[in-house]
Amino acid sequence: MPLASLIGRWAMEPFSKALPPLGDTERAALEAGTVGFEGLLFSGRPDFDLLSAMGPNRLSEREQSFIDREVRELCRMLDDHAIDQARDLPPEVWRYLRNKRFFGMIIPEEFGGLGFGHYAHATVVARIATVNIAAAVTVMVPNSLGPAELLLRYGTDVQKVRYLPRLADGRELPCFGLTSPYAGSDAAAIPDRGVMVEREFGGRRTRGFLVDFDKRYITLAPVATVVGLAFHAVDESRPEGERELGITCALIPVPHEGMEIGRRHRPMDSAFMNGPIHGRQVFVPVDWVIGGEKQVGQGWRMLMECLAAGRAISLPALGSAMQQTALYVSNGYGQVREQFGLPIGKFHAVAGLVAQMSAELYASDAARRFTAAALDKGERPSVASAILKVQLTEAGRRAVNHGMDILGGKGIIAGPSNLLGVSYRQAPIAITVEGANILTRALIVFGQGAIRCHPHVLSEMAAVQARDEAALGRALVAHGKHVATNLWHSLFGAPVLGEPPEALAREARLIARMSAKYALTADLAMGLLGGRLKRMELLSARLGDVLAHLYLASASVWRYRVDAAPELLPFAQAAIRLQLDEAGKILRDLYANLPTTGRRVIGALVLRRTAHLAPLRDVQLMALAELLRTDPRIVQRLAPDLSEPAAGGLRDLMHAMELGEQLGGDTAAALNKALRRTRSFEAAASSAPDPELALAYLKAADKVIQVDDFEGPAQQQARAALNQPAAPPAQPAPRPSAHRPERRTPPPVPAK
């Protein structure tokens, strides 16, 4: 008997007990999507030639024109504060979105859509989100996981012809109902049930489902004209054991008998439409099932296959937009605002945060763009998309938090001139939806990665399921060689496969070494803990996080090559260092928490020679901050999606920064010094080579520094007594002195 068969016979029973059982929903999730560069990282053998082969992102002429014209025009229509106060987009914005087919970006031209690629889709969402997140979400949802994509991939010809043109031009506005009050993260456990019946409908006997459902958190539900619905289909006429048909997706027009929508949720009081959907004995003909009767019961597979790509686009674009806006605001405000006679951006505590934000943005946006390139080549990287969803939404939240710290009092006063307050309030929304990050970290990234990305585990599971001893033996022999190779590379150094950019050769070696250490650690954890690892979510989350940081570091290498921007080399190096340092910390924490004897010894052995993973030094952070302050091109390259809004604090800051650029840094500093001495804009400006430009800058900078104020109770009572209309919020205006704002006298109160 061959050795492989003997090994397989010996290992079959232990492996049958050790490998975690897979349910149908888990199997559908695992089988969805493809494996890309993340698989090479999981194997401990990243190949930088394969990384480079992905090529740069490309926009077609139509896509570029749309971004340059229609998207720019839309952004100039968006007033973040006004939309937030109104809790809705203005009617002219809704019309513009429909007329310019923003809701049909993913729908092919043959059906009246724009037919854009994934990178163009993500770029549009990111650019809108830099000025108003509610508008970005409104555009994002019809182009994300929902009726349009499901119809394109699985719909019947009749369904496509009926719905796609109307979705493309906005005559139909879709939403998709999946989440239920008792099935949130465990979406496959939705209690909503549809029982197969036959009844009179549309003048003829029709087979269909009577569905009872309760859905919540459904974006666009209050304004939707067609509802995508997921429910459990049941056919009680079948024999016992065959009645449960599985999750099914259908389209229901609005209005429809038995279905109630129209009320609103207010997610962090955001302006985008979101609300519940209820249905009692709603008749859904079989023809309304997406794909027709043959797709009854296939809904979970359909959703998982769409999510394998969708997670990589919309929410990562929102996270990137938050990072880009926060970096621009923090860096710009740090130059305009002075304390103790210096721009606050020169203080190390502020400069260090801004530099760290820039390095994080370089890495996270590199991963977003790299994954978009993979999607545009036809890949559907399910693990990478989960990594992006977690990492970019968390990075967006961190960046906004850092920005709020830097803004201080300016950041916490609500009003038209606030710079980050709305984003700060809305950051948790992206963290929560499309799979809450706490779940995605703990169960999806490593849970799927351990099976899909590992070079041998899936083969072993298949062999055990088929009771194929020879196949199991062959897989185990290959697995043993894999572990031995990674042990050697962990202890004595890993080779660099392919040719990374020469300027990042050292960083590429660090990625290769850390990848080998990670691959070995993953095998040790799975081997020592077996199926228990699935339940030990803190450990599996750490393993997923290390893979994520390796992915972001590798994408930074790719970005530096395709960008061909040598001025960004310090940021690429810093980005990789930060990601690898974080990966090393997480691995050390993981070994400290392994519930096995000798874990410290194992950890010390695997993680030896990791001194090369030293974090960025303070002097390196200060150098990055200096580049950001002195070279506007750097910020433009790091935040290319930043757009100009209709009004508000961001536009005011952009105006001040433009004027400051024209003046030059030394002149602006001299003006601020003169202003402190003279306490007069005019007197300070008169000493500049171009007094008119200097005065415009001082007034623009003052407008950025000021905050909004509103009527208090006394002013409201006085206005009511005089029977006057409500006064609008006071807009920041240039003050006669930057240090002594003019005193405002309230209107007199009539004698009683």
mmCIF file of N, CA and C in Angstrom, residues 9 39 112 127 146 156 169 215 226 285 290 306 310 361 438 461 470 484 509 607 617 749:
data_model
loop_
_atom_site.group_PDB
_atom_site.id
_atom_site.type_symbol
_atom_site.label_atom_id
_atom_site.label_comp_id
_atom_site.label_asym_id
_atom_site.label_seq_id
_atom_site.Cartn_x
_atom_site.Cartn_y
_atom_site.Cartn_z
ATOM 1 N N ARG A 9 -5.213 6.524 5.921
ATOM 2 C CA ARG A 9 -5.991 5.598 6.745
ATOM 3 C C ARG A 9 -5.801 5.912 8.227
ATOM 4 N N GLY A 39 -4.000 34.554 -1.101
ATOM 5 C CA GLY A 39 -3.674 33.134 -0.988
ATOM 6 C C GLY A 39 -2.171 32.899 -0.922
ATOM 7 N N GLY A 112 -29.509 50.560 -20.897
ATOM 8 C CA GLY A 112 -29.679 51.964 -20.573
ATOM 9 C C GLY A 112 -28.822 52.461 -19.426
ATOM 10 N N ARG A 127 -15.630 59.991 -4.328
ATOM 11 C CA ARG A 127 -15.617 61.442 -4.557
ATOM 12 C C ARG A 127 -16.859 62.109 -3.972
ATOM 13 N N GLY A 146 -27.864 44.147 -4.331
ATOM 14 C CA GLY A 146 -29.281 44.433 -4.423
ATOM 15 C C GLY A 146 -29.866 43.990 -5.742
ATOM 16 N N THR A 156 -34.052 36.337 -15.099
ATOM 17 C CA THR A 156 -34.522 35.832 -16.396
ATOM 18 C C THR A 156 -34.459 36.971 -17.406
ATOM 19 N N ASP A 169 -32.411 54.391 -15.223
ATOM 20 C CA ASP A 169 -32.747 55.810 -15.349
ATOM 21 C C ASP A 169 -33.508 56.351 -14.140
ATOM 22 N N LYS A 215 -38.535 43.232 8.209
ATOM 23 C CA LYS A 215 -37.172 43.614 7.867
ATOM 24 C C LYS A 215 -36.867 44.982 8.471
ATOM 25 N N VAL A 226 -39.361 49.393 -5.735
ATOM 26 C CA VAL A 226 -39.279 47.945 -5.895
ATOM 27 C C VAL A 226 -38.420 47.395 -4.756
ATOM 28 N N PRO A 285 -45.723 35.847 -6.601
ATOM 29 C CA PRO A 285 -45.746 34.832 -7.670
ATOM 30 C C PRO A 285 -44.348 34.270 -7.933
ATOM 31 N N ILE A 290 -36.223 36.025 -8.335
ATOM 32 C CA ILE A 290 -35.122 36.413 -9.219
ATOM 33 C C ILE A 290 -34.529 35.149 -9.848
ATOM 34 N N CYS A 306 -22.495 37.531 -4.790
ATOM 35 C CA CYS A 306 -22.474 38.974 -5.044
ATOM 36 C C CYS A 306 -21.659 39.701 -3.988
ATOM 37 N N GLY A 310 -18.930 42.705 -3.827
ATOM 38 C CA GLY A 310 -19.532 43.955 -3.373
ATOM 39 C C GLY A 310 -18.894 44.543 -2.138
ATOM 40 N N LEU A 361 -3.369 55.993 5.130
ATOM 41 C CA LEU A 361 -4.138 56.222 3.911
ATOM 42 C C LEU A 361 -3.430 55.639 2.695
ATOM 43 N N ILE A 438 -16.984 43.521 13.904
ATOM 44 C CA ILE A 438 -16.639 42.605 14.989
ATOM 45 C C ILE A 438 -16.886 41.156 14.564
ATOM 46 N N MET A 461 -10.200 18.686 3.630
ATOM 47 C CA MET A 461 -11.614 18.617 3.993
ATOM 48 C C MET A 461 -12.403 17.822 2.948
ATOM 49 N N ALA A 470 -6.490 7.858 0.253
ATOM 50 C CA ALA A 470 -5.316 8.199 -0.550
ATOM 51 C C ALA A 470 -5.215 9.701 -0.766
ATOM 52 N N ALA A 484 7.111 22.512 7.031
ATOM 53 C CA ALA A 484 8.572 22.469 7.188
ATOM 54 C C ALA A 484 9.242 23.635 6.464
ATOM 55 N N ARG A 509 11.493 42.156 1.442
ATOM 56 C CA ARG A 509 12.070 41.064 2.248
ATOM 57 C C ARG A 509 11.328 40.927 3.573
ATOM 58 N N LEU A 607 9.017 33.861 16.307
ATOM 59 C CA LEU A 607 9.141 35.309 16.123
ATOM 60 C C LEU A 607 10.562 35.822 16.347
ATOM 61 N N ARG A 617 10.114 55.735 13.504
ATOM 62 C CA ARG A 617 10.693 56.603 14.520
ATOM 63 C C ARG A 617 10.051 57.985 14.435
ATOM 64 N N VAL A 749 -35.914 93.622 24.060
ATOM 65 C CA VAL A 749 -37.131 92.912 24.455
ATOM 66 C C VAL A 749 -38.177 93.939 24.845
#
